[in-house]
Amino acid sequence: MIVAPLLALLVTVTPQDSVAVGSYAIRGSVASEVATLAASGLTVVLLKSDGTTVGQTLTDDTGKFRFRGLTKGAYEVVVRLEGRAPLRELVAMNTQNQIYEVQLYVRPDPGERRPGGPTVNLAYLRLPRSVRSEFDRAVRASGEGKHDKSLASLEKVVAAQPDFAAAHNQMGIDLYNLGRRDEAARAFRRASQLDPRSPHAFVNLGKLLNEAGEHLQAIELLKTGVALDPASCPGYFQLGVAYYHLNSLQVSESYLRRALGLDTERRYPIRLELANLYLKRRQAGLAAEQLRAFLAESPADPQAAEARRTLERLASAASKP
């Protein structure tokens, strides 16, 4: 029997922020990969972007929950876990959608047993030796920028092992770099279908959709990617980019800062994206701070010259009465 999710118990709020008259809803579920922690009966709290509590409820016996009567704005869903850090998910209600879906996962801590089937590494090891060698040649060629050569090897791999997801994901990468976007999208989708537990194809396809201006679709895929890999710096970075283009700047900032914390090698232009965000919010001081940090960390970056010019313009504007 399917039990209807428990309704959110909304707390008293000020009249202008009242959720009782709103027509929007958050519908979510929690899935647990930890045998000793059930997804049912968990406390779920809904916060506004300023940290104010909007409502609180419990997950039902299938892990589902719901908040109704909401107005447009930025919210954070927090699931409390005993003995663990809470799960958090940002929700930006800035489109015509009236129901927003949220999926959260309880992941095992390091050292805990994790249920599930073979990983991509095991799938790779199970390849016939000749096929594995061909795949290795493709990855090397791709790393050297020889994407046509990589594709030629990958076509042999998928002919021999059509269900090897990593080969389809690698094909997507090479096709993307050759400017064949539609084919790349198909390859990433196929990879995600073959191995829905691997985050890479979801993040890659999300990035591609972001660049095509399909930000809502990108967000759905990217959230799947970061749920599968909570340490995915490119996943959080692309989420920040998507929300920036949807003009949900507070949510964008949160994701970009999370990505920045994960990008210890400074491989992604996250500080430049943050600078753009602060300029859009007319926070010139914060923008300048990000640009200075970017130049200190990446003085030889191709975008460094433009960052310096922007800093000079900001300094000139600040000096005027």
Tab-separated table of C-alpha atoms in Angstrom:
chain	number	residue	atom	x	y	z
A	1	MET	CA	0.000	0.000	0.000
A	2	ILE	CA	1.314	3.471	-0.915
A	3	VAL	CA	1.099	5.885	1.978
A	4	ALA	CA	0.592	9.545	1.101
A	5	PRO	CA	3.497	11.740	2.238
A	6	LEU	CA	3.007	13.675	5.461
A	7	LEU	CA	2.188	17.338	4.973
A	8	ALA	CA	4.543	20.003	6.216
A	9	LEU	CA	3.635	21.626	9.520
A	10	LEU	CA	4.149	25.308	8.758
A	11	VAL	CA	5.237	27.631	11.538
A	12	THR	CA	3.912	31.126	12.053
A	13	VAL	CA	5.576	33.691	9.808
A	14	THR	CA	5.126	37.377	9.146
A	15	PRO	CA	2.201	38.284	6.845
A	16	GLN	CA	4.394	39.387	3.932
A	17	ASP	CA	6.257	36.079	4.035
A	18	SER	CA	3.196	33.946	4.668
A	19	VAL	CA	3.340	30.586	2.969
A	20	ALA	CA	-0.327	29.815	3.535
A	21	VAL	CA	-1.454	31.675	0.424
A	22	GLY	CA	1.276	30.447	-1.920
A	23	SER	CA	0.690	28.044	-4.797
A	24	TYR	CA	4.107	26.363	-4.958
A	25	ALA	CA	5.248	23.081	-3.437
A	26	ILE	CA	8.404	21.102	-2.772
A	27	ARG	CA	8.014	17.369	-3.132
A	28	GLY	CA	10.971	15.248	-2.114
A	29	SER	CA	12.267	11.891	-1.043
A	30	VAL	CA	15.231	10.499	0.851
A	31	ALA	CA	17.014	7.314	-0.198
A	32	SER	CA	19.405	5.607	2.215
A	33	GLU	CA	22.371	3.480	1.189
A	34	VAL	CA	23.181	2.837	4.870
A	35	ALA	CA	21.638	-0.372	6.166
A	36	THR	CA	21.378	0.929	9.733
A	37	LEU	CA	19.703	4.225	8.833
A	38	ALA	CA	16.174	4.052	7.459
A	39	ALA	CA	14.809	6.781	5.209
A	40	SER	CA	11.502	6.835	7.099
A	41	GLY	CA	10.742	9.055	10.087
A	42	LEU	CA	13.510	11.577	9.375
A	43	THR	CA	13.033	15.219	10.338
A	44	VAL	CA	12.971	17.550	7.348
A	45	VAL	CA	13.226	21.311	7.896
A	46	LEU	CA	12.545	23.974	5.277
A	47	LEU	CA	14.532	27.209	5.578
A	48	LYS	CA	14.303	30.494	3.718
A	49	SER	CA	17.422	31.908	2.084
A	50	ASP	CA	18.054	34.065	5.173
A	51	GLY	CA	17.994	31.016	7.460
A	52	THR	CA	14.446	31.553	8.776
A	53	THR	CA	12.546	28.319	9.421
A	54	VAL	CA	9.474	27.985	7.206
A	55	GLY	CA	8.271	24.514	8.172
A	56	GLN	CA	9.128	21.070	9.478
A	57	THR	CA	7.850	17.579	8.718
A	58	LEU	CA	8.833	13.892	8.815
A	59	THR	CA	9.521	11.517	5.958
A	60	ASP	CA	6.866	8.846	5.530
A	61	ASP	CA	7.584	5.121	5.467
A	62	THR	CA	8.789	5.362	1.858
A	63	GLY	CA	11.137	8.293	2.565
A	64	LYS	CA	8.885	10.904	0.962
A	65	PHE	CA	8.010	14.386	2.241
A	66	ARG	CA	6.233	17.504	0.991
A	67	PHE	CA	5.938	21.213	1.718
A	68	ARG	CA	2.953	23.062	0.257
A	69	GLY	CA	1.587	26.608	0.125
A	70	LEU	CA	4.947	28.191	-0.697
A	71	THR	CA	5.707	31.406	-2.561
A	72	LYS	CA	8.479	32.044	-5.070
A	73	GLY	CA	11.977	32.439	-3.644
A	74	ALA	CA	15.056	30.534	-2.553
A	75	TYR	CA	14.751	27.772	0.041
A	76	GLU	CA	16.975	25.164	1.624
A	77	VAL	CA	15.757	21.672	2.502
A	78	VAL	CA	17.612	20.179	5.483
A	79	VAL	CA	17.259	16.535	6.520
A	80	ARG	CA	18.520	15.848	10.040
A	81	LEU	CA	20.437	12.604	10.592
A	82	GLU	CA	21.360	11.229	13.998
A	83	GLY	CA	25.127	11.043	14.394
A	84	ARG	CA	25.769	12.414	10.900
A	85	ALA	CA	25.971	15.724	9.106
A	86	PRO	CA	22.557	16.817	7.786
A	87	LEU	CA	21.624	16.525	4.135
A	88	ARG	CA	21.080	19.887	2.435
A	89	GLU	CA	19.565	20.862	-0.897
A	90	LEU	CA	18.952	24.335	-2.310
A	91	VAL	CA	15.699	24.988	-4.177
A	92	ALA	CA	15.170	28.115	-6.274
A	93	MET	CA	11.537	28.799	-7.141
A	94	ASN	CA	11.948	31.250	-9.986
A	95	THR	CA	10.186	29.566	-12.900
A	96	GLN	CA	6.600	28.765	-13.807
A	97	ASN	CA	6.899	25.277	-12.303
A	98	GLN	CA	4.616	24.938	-9.300
A	99	ILE	CA	6.034	21.668	-7.964
A	100	TYR	CA	9.774	21.304	-7.370
A	101	GLU	CA	11.246	17.831	-6.942
A	102	VAL	CA	14.075	17.135	-4.491
A	103	GLN	CA	15.985	13.864	-4.149
A	104	LEU	CA	18.458	13.380	-1.280
A	105	TYR	CA	20.743	10.437	-0.561
A	106	VAL	CA	22.225	9.135	2.686
A	107	ARG	CA	25.696	7.919	1.691
A	108	PRO	CA	27.945	5.587	3.673
A	109	ASP	CA	30.828	7.194	5.543
A	110	PRO	CA	34.345	6.104	4.521
A	111	GLY	CA	34.943	2.573	5.767
A	112	GLU	CA	31.266	1.625	5.835
A	113	ARG	CA	30.053	-1.124	3.573
A	114	ARG	CA	28.207	0.240	0.578
A	115	PRO	CA	25.623	-1.921	-1.158
A	116	GLY	CA	25.467	-2.053	-4.904
A	117	GLY	CA	26.826	-3.731	-7.956
A	118	PRO	CA	30.048	-3.379	-9.921
A	119	THR	CA	31.644	0.034	-10.360
A	120	VAL	CA	33.088	1.378	-13.599
A	121	ASN	CA	36.537	0.195	-12.479
A	122	LEU	CA	35.286	-3.374	-12.177
A	123	ALA	CA	33.560	-3.093	-15.536
A	124	TYR	CA	36.870	-1.948	-16.999
A	125	LEU	CA	38.787	-4.819	-15.424
A	126	ARG	CA	36.291	-7.299	-16.822
A	127	LEU	CA	36.939	-6.171	-20.396
A	128	PRO	CA	38.893	-8.565	-22.613
A	129	ARG	CA	42.534	-7.572	-22.603
A	130	SER	CA	42.510	-6.420	-26.245
A	131	VAL	CA	39.445	-4.238	-25.670
A	132	ARG	CA	40.933	-2.768	-22.497
A	133	SER	CA	44.119	-1.878	-24.386
A	134	GLU	CA	42.073	-0.183	-27.105
A	135	PHE	CA	40.192	1.846	-24.508
A	136	ASP	CA	43.499	2.878	-22.895
A	137	ARG	CA	44.743	4.052	-26.299
A	138	ALA	CA	41.609	6.126	-26.722
A	139	VAL	CA	42.012	7.822	-23.342
A	140	ARG	CA	45.680	8.606	-24.058
A	141	ALA	CA	44.864	10.034	-27.470
A	142	SER	CA	42.087	12.163	-26.019
A	143	GLY	CA	44.437	13.508	-23.356
A	144	GLU	CA	46.847	14.515	-26.119
A	145	GLY	CA	44.075	16.352	-27.962
A	146	LYS	CA	43.855	13.704	-30.720
A	147	HIS	CA	40.090	13.338	-30.513
A	148	ASP	CA	39.582	11.805	-33.966
A	149	LYS	CA	42.120	9.111	-33.141
A	150	SER	CA	40.424	8.526	-29.782
A	151	LEU	CA	37.035	8.138	-31.465
A	152	ALA	CA	38.436	5.573	-33.893
A	153	SER	CA	39.617	3.450	-30.954
A	154	LEU	CA	36.357	3.939	-29.047
A	155	GLU	CA	34.300	2.751	-32.010
A	156	LYS	CA	36.198	-0.537	-31.826
A	157	VAL	CA	35.588	-0.719	-28.067
A	158	VAL	CA	31.817	-0.200	-28.287
A	159	ALA	CA	31.587	-2.599	-31.235
A	160	ALA	CA	33.094	-5.284	-28.995
A	161	GLN	CA	31.482	-4.161	-25.702
A	162	PRO	CA	28.389	-2.050	-26.496
A	163	ASP	CA	27.338	-1.849	-22.828
A	164	PHE	CA	30.618	-0.413	-21.524
A	165	ALA	CA	29.381	2.953	-20.212
A	166	ALA	CA	32.801	4.556	-19.780
A	167	ALA	CA	33.481	4.204	-23.512
A	168	HIS	CA	30.277	6.070	-24.378
A	169	ASN	CA	31.146	8.815	-21.880
A	170	GLN	CA	34.625	9.128	-23.404
A	171	MET	CA	33.063	9.290	-26.864
A	172	GLY	CA	30.924	12.158	-25.622
A	173	ILE	CA	34.020	14.010	-24.427
A	174	ASP	CA	35.778	13.603	-27.779
A	175	LEU	CA	32.696	14.524	-29.795
A	176	TYR	CA	32.211	17.611	-27.615
A	177	ASN	CA	35.802	18.707	-28.225
A	178	LEU	CA	35.287	18.256	-31.963
A	179	GLY	CA	32.238	20.532	-31.851
A	180	ARG	CA	29.775	17.709	-32.537
A	181	ARG	CA	27.429	18.672	-29.715
A	182	ASP	CA	24.326	16.683	-30.675
A	183	GLU	CA	26.306	13.473	-31.025
A	184	ALA	CA	28.081	14.195	-27.739
A	185	ALA	CA	24.729	14.605	-25.979
A	186	ARG	CA	23.549	11.248	-27.308
A	187	ALA	CA	26.755	9.589	-26.130
A	188	PHE	CA	26.455	11.058	-22.628
A	189	ARG	CA	22.809	10.019	-22.401
A	190	ARG	CA	23.692	6.496	-23.441
A	191	ALA	CA	26.459	6.358	-20.824
A	192	SER	CA	24.076	7.533	-18.096
A	193	GLN	CA	21.534	4.883	-19.113
A	194	LEU	CA	24.115	2.102	-19.061
A	195	ASP	CA	25.551	3.117	-15.681
A	196	PRO	CA	23.125	5.335	-13.743
A	197	ARG	CA	25.386	5.131	-10.655
A	198	SER	CA	28.308	6.906	-12.310
A	199	PRO	CA	28.213	10.721	-12.015
A	200	HIS	CA	30.449	11.602	-14.950
A	201	ALA	CA	27.973	11.415	-17.831
A	202	PHE	CA	25.341	13.341	-15.851
A	203	VAL	CA	27.777	16.178	-15.131
A	204	ASN	CA	29.119	16.220	-18.696
A	205	LEU	CA	25.646	16.345	-20.192
A	206	GLY	CA	24.636	19.020	-17.694
A	207	LYS	CA	27.577	21.167	-18.791
A	208	LEU	CA	26.632	20.712	-22.435
A	209	LEU	CA	23.018	21.709	-21.768
A	210	ASN	CA	24.171	24.742	-19.765
A	211	GLU	CA	26.160	25.918	-22.769
A	212	ALA	CA	23.077	25.421	-24.956
A	213	GLY	CA	20.991	27.602	-22.621
A	214	GLU	CA	18.898	24.658	-21.352
A	215	HIS	CA	19.542	25.517	-17.718
A	216	LEU	CA	16.535	23.830	-16.110
A	217	GLN	CA	17.321	20.531	-17.822
A	218	ALA	CA	20.966	20.974	-16.895
A	219	ILE	CA	20.096	21.457	-13.223
A	220	GLU	CA	18.170	18.180	-13.100
A	221	LEU	CA	21.119	16.232	-14.512
A	222	LEU	CA	23.733	18.059	-12.466
A	223	LYS	CA	21.860	17.421	-9.224
A	224	THR	CA	21.876	13.731	-10.069
A	225	GLY	CA	25.612	13.985	-10.686
A	226	VAL	CA	26.445	15.650	-7.372
A	227	ALA	CA	24.116	13.283	-5.507
A	228	LEU	CA	26.159	10.399	-6.905
A	229	ASP	CA	29.435	12.207	-6.189
A	230	PRO	CA	29.167	14.841	-3.437
A	231	ALA	CA	32.790	15.821	-4.127
A	232	SER	CA	32.151	16.680	-7.797
A	233	CYS	CA	33.670	20.125	-8.211
A	234	PRO	CA	32.594	20.474	-11.879
A	235	GLY	CA	29.070	19.397	-10.917
A	236	TYR	CA	28.686	22.132	-8.290
A	237	PHE	CA	30.399	24.654	-10.573
A	238	GLN	CA	27.951	23.969	-13.395
A	239	LEU	CA	25.030	24.176	-10.966
A	240	GLY	CA	26.290	27.616	-9.975
A	241	VAL	CA	26.484	28.613	-13.637
A	242	ALA	CA	22.955	27.350	-14.314
A	243	TYR	CA	21.399	29.232	-11.404
A	244	TYR	CA	23.371	32.371	-12.345
A	245	HIS	CA	21.768	32.361	-15.781
A	246	LEU	CA	18.364	31.840	-14.177
A	247	ASN	CA	19.097	34.956	-12.088
A	248	SER	CA	18.900	32.987	-8.832
A	249	LEU	CA	22.053	34.582	-7.546
A	250	GLN	CA	21.953	33.496	-3.910
A	251	VAL	CA	21.590	29.836	-4.860
A	252	SER	CA	24.254	30.264	-7.537
A	253	GLU	CA	26.667	31.762	-5.000
A	254	SER	CA	26.145	28.849	-2.627
A	255	TYR	CA	26.976	26.273	-5.306
A	256	LEU	CA	29.945	28.254	-6.619
A	257	ARG	CA	31.419	28.576	-3.146
A	258	ARG	CA	30.956	24.845	-2.583
A	259	ALA	CA	32.770	24.205	-5.872
A	260	LEU	CA	35.555	26.616	-4.902
A	261	GLY	CA	36.131	24.702	-1.668
A	262	LEU	CA	36.513	21.471	-3.642
A	263	ASP	CA	38.754	22.936	-6.357
A	264	THR	CA	42.034	22.753	-4.440
A	265	GLU	CA	44.088	22.753	-7.663
A	266	ARG	CA	42.154	25.726	-9.105
A	267	ARG	CA	41.299	23.909	-12.334
A	268	TYR	CA	38.057	25.805	-12.958
A	269	PRO	CA	37.351	29.566	-13.374
A	270	ILE	CA	35.093	29.626	-10.327
A	271	ARG	CA	36.423	32.924	-8.987
A	272	LEU	CA	35.652	34.631	-12.298
A	273	GLU	CA	32.100	33.334	-12.161
A	274	LEU	CA	31.781	34.614	-8.590
A	275	ALA	CA	33.159	37.987	-9.693
A	276	ASN	CA	30.515	38.172	-12.441
A	277	LEU	CA	27.849	37.288	-9.895
A	278	TYR	CA	28.943	40.055	-7.507
A	279	LEU	CA	29.115	42.581	-10.343
A	280	LYS	CA	25.560	41.637	-11.305
A	281	ARG	CA	24.540	42.260	-7.676
A	282	ARG	CA	26.446	45.578	-7.709
A	283	GLN	CA	28.859	44.354	-5.019
A	284	ALA	CA	32.020	45.767	-6.541
A	285	GLY	CA	34.156	45.149	-3.457
A	286	LEU	CA	33.391	41.430	-3.392
A	287	ALA	CA	33.943	41.201	-7.151
A	288	ALA	CA	37.353	42.856	-6.815
A	289	GLU	CA	38.259	40.462	-4.003
A	290	GLN	CA	37.573	37.464	-6.256
A	291	LEU	CA	39.494	38.975	-9.164
A	292	ARG	CA	42.545	39.676	-6.991
A	293	ALA	CA	42.472	36.122	-5.638
A	294	PHE	CA	42.156	34.755	-9.178
A	295	LEU	CA	45.196	36.734	-10.328
A	296	ALA	CA	47.229	35.644	-7.308
A	297	GLU	CA	46.422	31.977	-7.951
A	298	SER	CA	46.493	31.991	-11.783
A	299	PRO	CA	48.651	34.903	-12.990
A	300	ALA	CA	49.378	33.241	-16.352
A	301	ASP	CA	45.797	32.250	-17.119
A	302	PRO	CA	44.557	33.385	-20.571
A	303	GLN	CA	41.805	35.368	-18.834
A	304	ALA	CA	44.201	37.130	-16.460
A	305	ALA	CA	44.574	40.199	-18.708
A	306	GLU	CA	40.818	40.774	-18.807
A	307	ALA	CA	40.636	40.274	-15.028
A	308	ARG	CA	43.281	42.999	-14.561
A	309	ARG	CA	41.398	45.398	-16.844
A	310	THR	CA	38.196	44.783	-14.909
A	311	LEU	CA	40.005	45.470	-11.633
A	312	GLU	CA	41.340	48.730	-13.041
A	313	ARG	CA	37.847	49.793	-14.124
A	314	LEU	CA	36.485	48.994	-10.666
A	315	ALA	CA	39.264	50.973	-8.993
A	316	SER	CA	38.641	53.923	-11.306
A	317	ALA	CA	34.909	53.866	-10.601
A	318	ALA	CA	35.520	53.673	-6.851
A	319	SER	CA	37.822	56.735	-6.939
A	320	LYS	CA	35.205	58.963	-8.523
A	321	PRO	CA	33.151	61.127	-6.147
